[in-house]
């Protein structure tokens, strides 16, 4: 079974002018065939996210006319624009809408669902989207839209902005991508206003960004991020926020958008495996966006000098939003407009700078969470998630049912490269059930093909083992499929265990249930609104790799050693010297210094290939 939304890397999409002209030509033919007598360009199956969709296709046709001067398009643009102005602009309050600050304002807004009171909660983002579609049409209006029609569109865009920023509470869904999108709409609208009005709108947009978005950023893995649906990051909406930050910088030139975009881009870069797989988020766990991410990932890949385009998008939405029959939907059309207008080229090489929360070389990568515990491991095309035991999640030693990976104090990290090897040593203070403080030292070494992990700590009572991950997915090239298999070797006995109980809070990697589905089933609220990250934390047990201690370790230590990647002989040797614990494998020799570290308490590591 393949994961539905984890498909091809976004930088594989052709982005030449000729490719975009072909996309616009296809959109033109679809639109001409679909256009109704009333001027409606909506897909017949569209129900949700509908208030901006016809206008979105209108904006794409306006861009197509601007680039190719197809003589069929001016009349279609005018008719479809007139339809939106006549049929899709609402000025009476939507019954049941909970976020109004001003009742009966008579300001225009766009509906998420056309039927009054049917689903009003989505009207705020729908109006943001409609504002963005409108300003894109205004940008392309010269020689295409004139007189009363243009003036009506201009007034509508201003009305949308006022409804979003005066009549309602700002960002009622706590969705960073929507909020930044609103700011972008104001900045783009300002370019069409007289200087005095423009400055007022621009100042208001910048103030909203500073006070309502930037001031509420959430810290994760050392980065301050725009909050997304109550969490720090969502792997569907985070790259969309990055696209809005790219457009905000392109439109305004304000450095704050570039700075914040750089932070978010580096965070995404650290989260992503080499193969572009990622999971986790407060709104979705695995539902990756498609074309909506390209503007931001491409723009900031160039700024930070790393290959963000490896991000696996949902390529069913490779160029534009689509319905089940693959027919175009105008939702998010503004992102395709900006993608075509922006000439930035992808940066396709990984950054060579070591990053605290990631180890990456060749086809191997480890992404670390804020506790410096692996959140995602990739080796030999297989992706491993943290396993769960007794409602504890992570990678690390387990003793008496207690997982030793949650730090009690400062976590120290040392990065080191030696020839073709890249290594990261993590020293973490932990406390077990006995309340004793121990130092767990975890060494990760890769040659770009295999990943060696050595974990050492003072000898434990009982029969401890290393919880070494949950094999979850594998790379099929242009798709990601589910798997429960693992190419892992261990110096001690290795087991792949599965939960015995068939319960919703037990996850068996052999089942057809995806991580996202399991997470939503454990969330407190319905699918689409519940927090899958929070739901997944309720998982009691999962499929897990369990490695026993390695033989031959010094008497006062428990040492665990595993290798992820191609199969072959694996018989590491351990020794204690005055410099620390020496680890010898078929590929390297490493010396892990004392947990106390150097004179400044920093980890000591030597490595020879």
Coordinates of C-alpha atoms in Angstrom, one line a residue:
X1 CA 0.0 0.0 0.0
X2 CA 1.3 3.4 -0.9
X3 CA 0.9 6.6 1.2
X4 CA -1.6 8.7 -0.7
X5 CA 0.1 12.1 -0.4
X6 CA 3.8 11.2 -0.3
X7 CA 4.7 11.3 -4.0
X8 CA 7.5 12.8 -6.1
X9 CA 10.0 15.5 -5.1
X10 CA 8.7 18.9 -6.1
X11 CA 11.9 19.9 -7.9
X12 CA 11.2 17.2 -10.5
X13 CA 8.4 19.4 -11.9
X14 CA 9.5 21.2 -15.1
X15 CA 9.6 24.9 -14.4
X16 CA 10.7 26.4 -17.7
X17 CA 8.7 29.2 -19.4
X18 CA 7.7 26.7 -22.0
X19 CA 6.4 24.3 -19.4
X20 CA 4.4 27.0 -17.7
X21 CA 3.0 28.1 -21.1
X22 CA 1.8 24.5 -21.6
X23 CA 0.2 24.5 -18.2
X24 CA -1.7 27.7 -19.0
X25 CA -2.7 26.4 -22.4
X26 CA -4.3 23.3 -20.8
X27 CA -6.0 25.5 -18.2
X28 CA -7.3 27.8 -21.0
X29 CA -8.9 24.9 -22.9
X30 CA -10.4 23.4 -19.8
X31 CA -11.9 26.9 -18.9
X32 CA -13.3 27.5 -22.4
X33 CA -15.0 24.1 -22.3
X34 CA -16.4 24.7 -18.8
X35 CA -17.5 28.3 -19.0
X36 CA -21.3 28.6 -18.4
X37 CA -23.7 31.1 -19.9
X38 CA -23.5 32.9 -16.6
X39 CA -19.7 33.1 -16.7
X40 CA -19.1 30.5 -14.0
X41 CA -15.7 28.7 -14.2
X42 CA -16.2 26.5 -11.1
X43 CA -15.8 22.7 -11.3
X44 CA -19.2 21.0 -11.2
X45 CA -18.1 18.9 -8.2
X46 CA -16.8 21.8 -6.2
X47 CA -18.5 22.2 -2.8
X48 CA -16.0 23.3 -0.3
X49 CA -13.4 26.1 -0.7
X50 CA -15.6 27.4 -3.4
X51 CA -16.0 31.1 -2.8
X52 CA -12.7 32.0 -4.6
X53 CA -12.4 29.3 -7.2
X54 CA -14.0 30.8 -10.3
X55 CA -12.1 34.0 -9.6
X56 CA -8.9 32.0 -9.3
X57 CA -9.3 30.5 -12.7
X58 CA -10.1 34.0 -14.0
X59 CA -6.7 35.1 -12.6
X60 CA -4.9 32.3 -14.4
X61 CA -6.7 33.2 -17.7
X62 CA -5.7 36.8 -17.2
X63 CA -2.0 35.7 -16.8
X64 CA -2.3 33.5 -19.9
X65 CA -3.6 36.4 -21.9
X66 CA -0.8 38.6 -20.6
X67 CA 1.8 36.0 -21.7
X68 CA 0.2 34.8 -25.0
X69 CA -2.5 37.4 -26.0
X70 CA -4.9 34.6 -26.9
X71 CA -7.8 36.6 -28.5
X72 CA -10.4 34.2 -27.0
X73 CA -9.5 35.2 -23.5
X74 CA -10.5 38.9 -22.9
X75 CA -14.2 38.1 -23.2
X76 CA -13.9 35.1 -21.0
X77 CA -12.1 37.0 -18.3
X78 CA -14.7 39.8 -18.3
X79 CA -17.6 37.4 -18.2
X80 CA -16.1 35.3 -15.5
X81 CA -15.2 38.3 -13.4
X82 CA -18.7 39.7 -13.8
X83 CA -20.0 36.3 -12.6
X84 CA -17.9 36.5 -9.4
X85 CA -18.9 40.1 -8.7
X86 CA -22.6 39.2 -9.3
X87 CA -22.9 35.8 -7.7
X88 CA -20.0 35.1 -5.3
X89 CA -19.8 38.3 -3.3
X90 CA -21.7 38.3 0.1
X91 CA -22.3 41.3 2.2
X92 CA -24.9 39.9 4.7
X93 CA -23.5 38.1 7.7
X94 CA -23.3 34.4 7.3
X95 CA -25.7 32.8 9.9
X96 CA -23.7 31.1 12.6
X97 CA -20.3 32.7 11.8
X98 CA -18.6 33.0 15.2
X99 CA -15.7 35.3 14.6
X100 CA -17.3 38.7 13.8
X101 CA -16.3 41.8 15.7
X102 CA -18.7 44.0 13.8
X103 CA -22.2 42.8 13.0
X104 CA -24.0 43.8 9.8
X105 CA -20.9 45.6 8.5
X106 CA -22.0 45.2 4.9
X107 CA -18.4 44.5 3.9
X108 CA -17.9 41.8 1.3
X109 CA -16.5 38.3 2.1
X110 CA -16.2 34.9 0.3
X111 CA -17.9 31.8 1.6
X112 CA -16.3 28.4 2.2
X113 CA -19.7 26.8 1.4
X114 CA -22.3 28.7 -0.6
X115 CA -25.3 27.7 1.4
X116 CA -26.0 30.2 4.2
X117 CA -25.0 28.9 7.6
X118 CA -23.9 25.5 6.2
X119 CA -20.2 25.7 7.2
X120 CA -19.3 29.3 8.0
X121 CA -16.1 28.5 9.9
X122 CA -14.1 28.5 6.7
X123 CA -15.2 32.0 5.5
X124 CA -12.1 33.8 6.8
X125 CA -9.5 31.8 4.8
X126 CA -11.8 31.7 1.8
X127 CA -11.9 35.5 1.9
X128 CA -8.1 35.7 2.2
X129 CA -7.9 33.5 -0.9
X130 CA -10.5 35.6 -2.7
X131 CA -8.5 38.8 -1.9
X132 CA -5.3 37.2 -3.4
X133 CA -7.1 36.1 -6.5
X134 CA -8.6 39.6 -6.9
X135 CA -5.3 41.4 -6.6
X136 CA -3.7 39.0 -9.1
X137 CA -6.5 39.9 -11.6
X138 CA -5.8 43.6 -10.9
X139 CA -2.1 43.0 -11.5
X140 CA -2.9 41.7 -15.0
X141 CA -5.8 44.1 -15.8
X142 CA -4.0 46.6 -18.0
X143 CA -5.4 46.3 -21.5
X144 CA -7.8 43.5 -20.3
X145 CA -10.2 45.0 -17.8
X146 CA -11.3 48.6 -17.9
X147 CA -13.9 51.1 -16.7
X148 CA -16.7 50.1 -14.3
X149 CA -15.7 46.4 -14.1
X150 CA -12.1 47.2 -13.0
X151 CA -13.4 49.8 -10.5
X152 CA -15.8 47.3 -9.1
X153 CA -13.0 44.7 -8.7
X154 CA -10.8 47.3 -7.1
X155 CA -13.5 48.2 -4.6
X156 CA -14.2 44.5 -3.9
X157 CA -10.5 43.9 -3.0
X158 CA -10.5 46.8 -0.6
X159 CA -13.7 45.5 0.9
X160 CA -12.3 42.0 1.4
X161 CA -9.2 43.5 3.2
X162 CA -11.4 45.5 5.5
X163 CA -13.7 42.5 6.3
X164 CA -10.6 40.5 7.2
X165 CA -8.9 43.1 9.3
X166 CA -11.9 45.1 10.8
X167 CA -15.1 43.1 10.8
X168 CA -13.6 39.9 12.0
X169 CA -11.1 38.6 14.5
X170 CA -7.7 38.2 12.8
X171 CA -6.6 34.6 12.1
X172 CA -9.4 32.9 14.0
X173 CA -8.2 29.4 13.1
X174 CA -4.6 30.0 14.5
X175 CA -3.3 29.1 11.1
X176 CA 0.0 30.7 10.2
X177 CA -0.4 30.1 6.5
X178 CA -3.8 31.9 6.4
X179 CA -2.6 34.8 8.5
X180 CA 0.6 35.4 6.4
X181 CA -1.6 35.1 3.3
X182 CA -3.8 37.9 4.5
X183 CA -0.8 40.1 5.1
X184 CA 0.4 39.4 1.5
X185 CA -3.0 40.4 0.2
X186 CA -2.8 43.7 2.0
X187 CA 0.7 44.3 0.6
X188 CA -0.3 43.5 -2.9
X189 CA -3.5 45.6 -2.6
X190 CA -1.4 48.6 -1.5
X191 CA 0.4 48.6 -4.8
X192 CA -2.9 49.6 -6.5
X193 CA -3.8 52.4 -4.1
X194 CA -3.0 56.1 -4.1
X195 CA 0.2 56.8 -2.0
X196 CA -1.5 58.0 1.2
X197 CA -4.0 55.1 1.3
X198 CA -1.3 52.6 0.2
X199 CA 0.9 53.6 3.1
X200 CA -2.0 53.1 5.6
X201 CA -2.7 49.6 4.2
X202 CA 0.9 48.6 4.1
X203 CA 1.5 49.8 7.6
X204 CA -1.5 47.9 8.8
X205 CA -0.3 44.7 7.1
X206 CA 3.2 45.1 8.7
X207 CA 1.7 45.8 12.1
X208 CA -0.5 42.6 11.8
X209 CA 2.5 40.6 10.9
X210 CA 4.5 41.9 13.8
X211 CA 1.8 41.8 16.5
X212 CA -0.4 38.9 15.4
X213 CA 2.0 36.5 13.7
X214 CA 5.6 37.1 14.6
X215 CA 4.9 37.8 18.3
X216 CA 3.1 34.5 18.6
X217 CA 5.7 32.3 17.0
X218 CA 6.3 28.9 18.6
X219 CA 9.7 27.4 19.3
X220 CA 10.6 23.9 18.0
X221 CA 14.0 22.3 17.5
X222 CA 15.6 25.7 18.2
X223 CA 13.6 27.6 15.6
X224 CA 10.8 30.2 16.1
X225 CA 8.0 29.3 13.7
X226 CA 4.6 30.8 12.7
X227 CA 2.1 28.7 14.7
X228 CA -0.1 26.4 12.6
X229 CA -3.5 25.3 13.9
X230 CA -2.2 25.5 17.4
X231 CA 1.1 23.7 16.8
X232 CA 4.6 24.7 15.8
X233 CA 4.7 23.1 12.4
X234 CA 2.5 21.1 10.1
X235 CA 4.0 19.3 7.1
X236 CA 1.2 20.2 4.8
X237 CA 0.8 23.9 5.8
X238 CA 4.3 24.7 6.8
X239 CA 5.7 24.8 3.2
X240 CA 2.6 26.9 2.3
X241 CA 3.5 29.4 4.9
X242 CA 7.0 29.5 3.4
X243 CA 5.4 30.3 0.0
X244 CA 3.5 33.2 1.6
X245 CA 6.7 34.5 3.2
X246 CA 8.5 34.3 -0.2
X247 CA 5.7 36.3 -1.9
X248 CA 5.7 38.8 1.0
X249 CA 9.4 39.4 0.5
X250 CA 9.1 39.6 -3.3
X251 CA 6.2 42.2 -3.0
X252 CA 7.4 44.3 -0.1
X253 CA 11.2 43.9 0.0
X254 CA 10.8 43.9 3.8
X255 CA 13.8 42.0 5.3
X256 CA 11.7 40.5 8.1
X257 CA 10.0 38.2 5.7
X258 CA 13.3 36.9 4.3
X259 CA 14.7 36.4 7.8
X260 CA 11.7 34.5 9.1
X261 CA 11.5 32.5 5.9
X262 CA 15.2 31.6 6.3
X263 CA 14.4 30.2 9.7
X264 CA 11.4 28.2 8.6
X265 CA 13.3 27.0 5.5
X266 CA 16.3 25.7 7.6
X267 CA 13.8 24.0 10.0
X268 CA 12.1 22.3 7.1
X269 CA 15.5 21.3 5.7
X270 CA 16.5 19.7 9.0
X271 CA 13.1 17.8 9.3
X272 CA 13.2 16.4 5.8
X273 CA 15.0 13.1 5.1
X274 CA 17.3 12.9 2.2
X275 CA 14.5 11.3 0.3
X276 CA 12.1 14.1 1.1
X277 CA 9.8 12.1 3.4
X278 CA 8.4 13.9 6.5
X279 CA 5.5 13.3 8.8
X280 CA 3.8 15.1 11.7
X281 CA 1.7 18.1 12.4
X282 CA -1.2 19.5 14.4
X283 CA -3.6 19.4 11.4
X284 CA -2.2 16.6 9.2
X285 CA 0.5 14.0 9.6
X286 CA 1.1 12.9 6.1
X287 CA -1.0 15.0 3.8
X288 CA 1.7 16.9 1.9
X289 CA 0.8 19.9 -0.3
X290 CA 1.8 20.1 -3.9
X291 CA 2.2 23.1 -6.1
X292 CA 1.3 25.4 -3.2
X293 CA 4.8 24.7 -1.7
X294 CA 6.9 25.4 -4.8
X295 CA 7.2 29.2 -4.5
X296 CA 8.5 29.0 -1.0
X297 CA 10.7 25.9 -1.2
X298 CA 12.3 27.1 -4.5
X299 CA 12.8 30.7 -3.3
X300 CA 14.3 29.8 0.0
X301 CA 16.3 26.8 -1.3
X302 CA 18.3 29.4 -3.2
X303 CA 18.6 31.7 -0.1
X304 CA 19.8 29.1 2.4
X305 CA 21.8 27.0 -0.2
X306 CA 20.1 23.7 0.3
X307 CA 17.9 21.3 -1.8
X308 CA 14.5 21.9 -0.3
X309 CA 12.9 20.7 -3.5
X310 CA 13.5 17.1 -2.4
X311 CA 10.3 17.7 -0.4
X312 CA 7.8 15.0 -1.5
X313 CA 4.6 16.8 -2.6
X314 CA 1.3 15.4 -3.6
X315 CA 1.9 15.4 -7.3
X316 CA -1.8 14.9 -8.0
X317 CA -1.8 18.7 -7.3
X318 CA 1.4 19.1 -9.2
X319 CA 0.3 22.3 -11.1
X320 CA -3.0 23.4 -9.6
X321 CA -5.8 22.2 -7.4
X322 CA -7.9 19.5 -9.0
X323 CA -11.0 17.5 -8.4
X324 CA -11.3 13.7 -8.6
X325 CA -11.5 13.7 -12.4
X326 CA -8.3 15.7 -12.5
X327 CA -10.2 18.8 -13.7
X328 CA -8.8 22.1 -12.6
X329 CA -10.1 23.8 -9.4
X330 CA -9.3 27.5 -8.9
X331 CA -8.5 27.0 -5.2
X332 CA -5.0 28.2 -4.5
X333 CA -4.6 29.5 -8.1
X334 CA -2.7 32.5 -6.8
X335 CA 0.2 30.2 -5.9
X336 CA 0.5 29.0 -9.5
X337 CA 0.4 32.6 -10.7
X338 CA 3.3 33.6 -8.4
X339 CA 5.2 30.4 -9.2
X340 CA 5.1 31.4 -12.9
X341 CA 6.0 35.0 -12.2
X342 CA 9.0 34.1 -9.9
X343 CA 12.1 33.3 -11.9
X344 CA 14.1 31.8 -9.0
X345 CA 15.8 28.5 -9.8
X346 CA 16.0 25.5 -7.5
X347 CA 19.1 25.0 -5.5
X348 CA 19.7 21.3 -5.9
X349 CA 22.7 20.5 -3.7
X350 CA 22.5 19.8 0.0
X351 CA 24.1 22.2 2.4
X352 CA 27.5 21.2 3.6
X353 CA 27.1 23.0 7.0
X354 CA 26.4 20.7 10.0
X355 CA 23.0 21.2 11.5
X356 CA 22.2 20.4 15.2
X357 CA 18.9 18.7 14.5
X358 CA 20.0 16.6 11.5
X359 CA 22.7 14.3 10.3
X360 CA 22.7 13.8 6.5
X361 CA 25.1 12.3 3.9
X362 CA 24.4 10.5 0.7
X363 CA 21.2 8.5 1.0
X364 CA 21.2 8.4 4.8
X365 CA 19.7 11.0 7.1
X366 CA 18.6 11.3 10.7
X367 CA 16.2 14.1 11.8
X368 CA 16.2 14.8 15.5
X369 CA 13.5 16.3 17.6
X370 CA 13.9 19.1 20.2
X371 CA 15.2 16.5 22.7
X372 CA 17.8 15.3 20.2
X373 CA 16.1 12.0 19.9
X374 CA 15.7 10.8 16.3
X375 CA 12.3 11.7 15.0
X376 CA 12.9 10.1 11.6
X377 CA 15.7 7.8 10.3
X378 CA 16.3 7.0 6.7
X379 CA 18.7 4.4 5.4
X380 CA 18.7 2.1 2.3
X381 CA 15.4 3.7 1.2
X382 CA 13.5 2.7 4.4
X383 CA 12.1 5.3 6.8
X384 CA 11.9 4.6 10.5
X385 CA 9.7 6.4 13.1
X386 CA 10.2 6.4 16.8
X387 CA 8.7 3.3 18.3
X388 CA 6.4 3.2 21.3
X389 CA 6.6 1.2 24.5
X390 CA 4.4 1.7 27.6
X391 CA 3.2 5.0 26.1
X392 CA 6.8 6.2 25.8
X393 CA 8.0 7.1 22.3
X394 CA 11.6 7.4 21.0
X395 CA 14.9 5.7 20.3
X396 CA 16.9 4.7 23.3
X397 CA 17.7 2.2 26.0
X398 CA 14.8 0.5 27.8
X399 CA 15.1 -0.9 31.3
X400 CA 12.2 -2.3 33.4
X401 CA 9.8 -1.0 30.8
X402 CA 11.2 2.6 31.1
X403 CA 12.6 4.4 28.0
X404 CA 15.7 6.4 28.7
X405 CA 15.5 9.2 26.1
X406 CA 13.9 12.2 27.8
X407 CA 16.6 14.6 29.0
X408 CA 16.9 15.9 32.5
X409 CA 19.3 18.8 31.8
X410 CA 21.3 20.1 28.9
X411 CA 21.8 17.9 25.8
X412 CA 25.3 18.3 24.3
X413 CA 26.0 17.7 20.6
X414 CA 29.3 17.3 18.7
X415 CA 29.4 17.1 14.9
X416 CA 32.5 15.7 13.1
X417 CA 33.5 14.8 9.6
X418 CA 36.4 12.5 8.6
X419 CA 36.9 11.8 4.9
X420 CA 33.7 10.2 3.6
X421 CA 32.2 9.9 7.1
X422 CA 29.8 12.2 8.9
X423 CA 29.2 11.7 12.6
X424 CA 27.1 13.2 15.5
X425 CA 27.6 12.5 19.2
X426 CA 24.7 13.3 21.5
X427 CA 25.3 13.3 25.3
X428 CA 22.0 13.3 27.2
X429 CA 21.4 13.3 31.0
X430 CA 18.4 11.1 31.8
X431 CA 16.6 9.9 34.9
X432 CA 15.0 6.4 35.3
X433 CA 12.4 5.0 37.6
X434 CA 15.0 4.8 40.3
X435 CA 15.5 8.6 40.1
X436 CA 19.2 8.2 39.4
X437 CA 20.9 10.5 36.9
X438 CA 22.6 8.7 34.1
X439 CA 24.4 10.0 30.9
X440 CA 23.4 8.3 27.7
X441 CA 25.9 8.8 24.8
X442 CA 24.6 8.1 21.3
X443 CA 27.0 8.1 18.4
X444 CA 25.6 8.3 14.8
X445 CA 28.0 7.7 12.0
X446 CA 27.2 7.4 8.3
X447 CA 29.2 6.9 5.1
X448 CA 26.2 8.0 3.0
X449 CA 25.0 4.4 2.5
X450 CA 24.8 2.9 6.0
X451 CA 24.1 4.3 9.4
X452 CA 25.9 3.0 12.5
X453 CA 24.4 3.8 15.9
X454 CA 26.2 3.1 19.1
X455 CA 24.6 3.9 22.5
X456 CA 26.5 3.7 25.7
X457 CA 25.6 4.2 29.4
X458 CA 26.6 2.9 32.8
X459 CA 25.5 -0.7 33.3
X460 CA 21.8 -1.2 34.2
X461 CA 20.1 -3.9 36.3
X462 CA 17.8 -6.5 34.6
X463 CA 17.7 -7.1 30.9
X464 CA 17.8 -3.8 29.1
X465 CA 17.4 -3.4 25.3
X466 CA 17.7 -0.7 22.8
X467 CA 14.4 0.6 21.2
X468 CA 15.7 1.1 17.7
X469 CA 12.7 2.4 15.8
X470 CA 9.6 1.4 13.9
X471 CA 10.1 0.5 10.2
X472 CA 7.2 2.3 8.5
X473 CA 7.7 3.3 4.9
X474 CA 10.0 2.7 1.9
X475 CA 11.0 4.7 -1.1
X476 CA 9.7 3.4 -4.4
X477 CA 11.2 6.3 -6.4
X478 CA 8.2 8.3 -7.3
X479 CA 6.0 6.9 -4.5
X480 CA 6.4 6.0 -0.8
X481 CA 4.9 2.7 0.3
X482 CA 4.1 1.2 3.6
X483 CA 6.5 -1.5 5.0
X484 CA 7.2 -3.4 8.1
X485 CA 10.5 -4.7 7.0
X486 CA 13.9 -3.5 8.1
X487 CA 17.5 -3.9 6.9
X488 CA 19.1 -3.6 10.3
X489 CA 22.0 -5.5 11.9
X490 CA 22.8 -5.6 15.6
X491 CA 25.8 -6.6 17.6
X492 CA 23.4 -8.1 20.1
X493 CA 20.3 -10.1 19.4
X494 CA 17.8 -8.2 17.3
X495 CA 14.0 -8.6 17.4
X496 CA 11.2 -7.1 15.3
X497 CA 8.2 -7.2 17.6
X498 CA 4.6 -6.4 17.0
X499 CA 1.8 -5.5 19.5
X500 CA -0.2 -8.5 20.6
X501 CA -3.4 -6.5 21.3
X502 CA -5.5 -5.3 18.4
X503 CA -6.5 -1.9 19.9
X504 CA -6.6 1.6 18.5
X505 CA -3.8 2.6 20.8
X506 CA -1.5 -0.2 19.5
X507 CA 0.1 0.3 16.1
X508 CA 1.1 -2.7 14.0
X509 CA 3.3 -1.7 11.0
X510 CA 1.9 -4.7 9.1
X511 CA -1.6 -3.3 9.0
X512 CA -3.0 -1.1 6.2
X513 CA -3.7 1.7 8.7
X514 CA -1.4 4.7 8.1
X515 CA 0.3 6.7 10.9
X516 CA -2.0 9.6 10.1
X517 CA -5.2 7.5 10.3
X518 CA -4.0 6.0 13.6
X519 CA -3.1 9.4 15.0
X520 CA -6.5 10.8 14.1
X521 CA -8.3 7.9 15.7
X522 CA -6.5 8.8 19.0
X523 CA -7.1 12.5 18.7
X524 CA -9.8 14.2 20.8
X525 CA -11.5 16.0 17.9
X526 CA -12.8 14.8 14.5
X527 CA -10.5 14.0 11.6
X528 CA -9.4 17.3 9.9
X529 CA -9.7 19.2 13.2
X530 CA -8.2 16.9 15.7
X531 CA -4.5 17.2 16.4
X532 CA -2.7 14.1 15.1
X533 CA 0.5 14.9 16.9
X534 CA -1.5 14.9 20.2
X535 CA -3.4 11.8 19.2
X536 CA -0.2 9.9 18.4
X537 CA 1.2 10.7 21.8
X538 CA -1.6 8.5 23.2
X539 CA -0.1 5.5 21.4
X540 CA 0.7 2.8 24.0
X541 CA 2.7 0.3 21.9
X542 CA 3.9 -0.2 18.4
X543 CA 5.9 -2.4 16.1
X544 CA 9.5 -2.0 17.3
X545 CA 13.1 -3.1 16.6
X546 CA 14.7 -4.2 19.9
X547 CA 18.4 -4.8 20.2
X548 CA 20.1 -6.5 23.1
X549 CA 23.4 -5.2 24.5
X550 CA 26.5 -5.9 22.5
X551 CA 28.9 -8.6 23.8
X552 CA 32.4 -7.6 24.6
X553 CA 31.6 -4.2 26.1
X554 CA 33.5 -2.9 29.1
X555 CA 32.2 -4.3 32.4
X556 CA 30.9 -1.1 33.7
X557 CA 28.9 -0.2 30.5
X558 CA 26.0 -1.3 28.5
X559 CA 26.7 -0.7 24.9
X560 CA 24.2 -1.2 22.1
X561 CA 25.2 -1.2 18.5
X562 CA 23.0 -1.4 15.4
X563 CA 23.6 -0.7 11.7
X564 CA 20.8 0.5 9.3
X565 CA 21.3 -0.1 5.6
X566 CA 22.8 -2.8 3.3
X567 CA 23.2 -6.2 4.8
X568 CA 26.6 -7.7 5.5
X569 CA 28.9 -8.7 8.3
X570 CA 28.6 -6.6 11.5
X571 CA 30.8 -7.4 14.5
X572 CA 31.9 -4.2 16.3
X573 CA 34.6 -4.4 18.9
X574 CA 34.7 -2.2 22.0
X575 CA 37.6 -1.2 24.3
X576 CA 38.2 1.2 27.2
X577 CA 41.2 3.5 27.1
X578 CA 42.2 6.6 28.9
X579 CA 40.6 8.6 26.1
X580 CA 37.2 6.9 26.5
X581 CA 35.1 4.1 24.8
X582 CA 36.7 2.9 21.5
X583 CA 34.3 1.5 18.9
X584 CA 35.8 -0.4 15.9
X585 CA 33.5 -1.4 13.0
X586 CA 34.1 -2.6 9.5
X587 CA 34.1 1.1 8.3
X588 CA 35.5 3.3 11.1
X589 CA 37.1 3.6 14.5
X590 CA 35.7 6.1 16.9
X591 CA 36.6 7.1 20.4
X592 CA 33.7 8.5 22.5
X593 CA 35.1 10.6 25.3
X594 CA 33.9 10.8 28.9
X595 CA 30.2 12.0 29.4
X596 CA 31.7 14.9 31.4
X597 CA 33.2 16.2 28.1
X598 CA 36.1 18.6 27.7
X599 CA 37.0 21.6 30.0
X600 CA 33.8 23.3 28.8
X601 CA 31.6 20.2 29.2
X602 CA 31.4 19.7 25.4
X603 CA 31.4 16.1 24.0
X604 CA 34.8 14.7 22.9
X605 CA 34.9 12.5 19.8
X606 CA 37.6 11.3 17.5
X607 CA 36.8 9.4 14.2
X608 CA 39.0 7.6 11.7
X609 CA 37.8 6.0 8.4

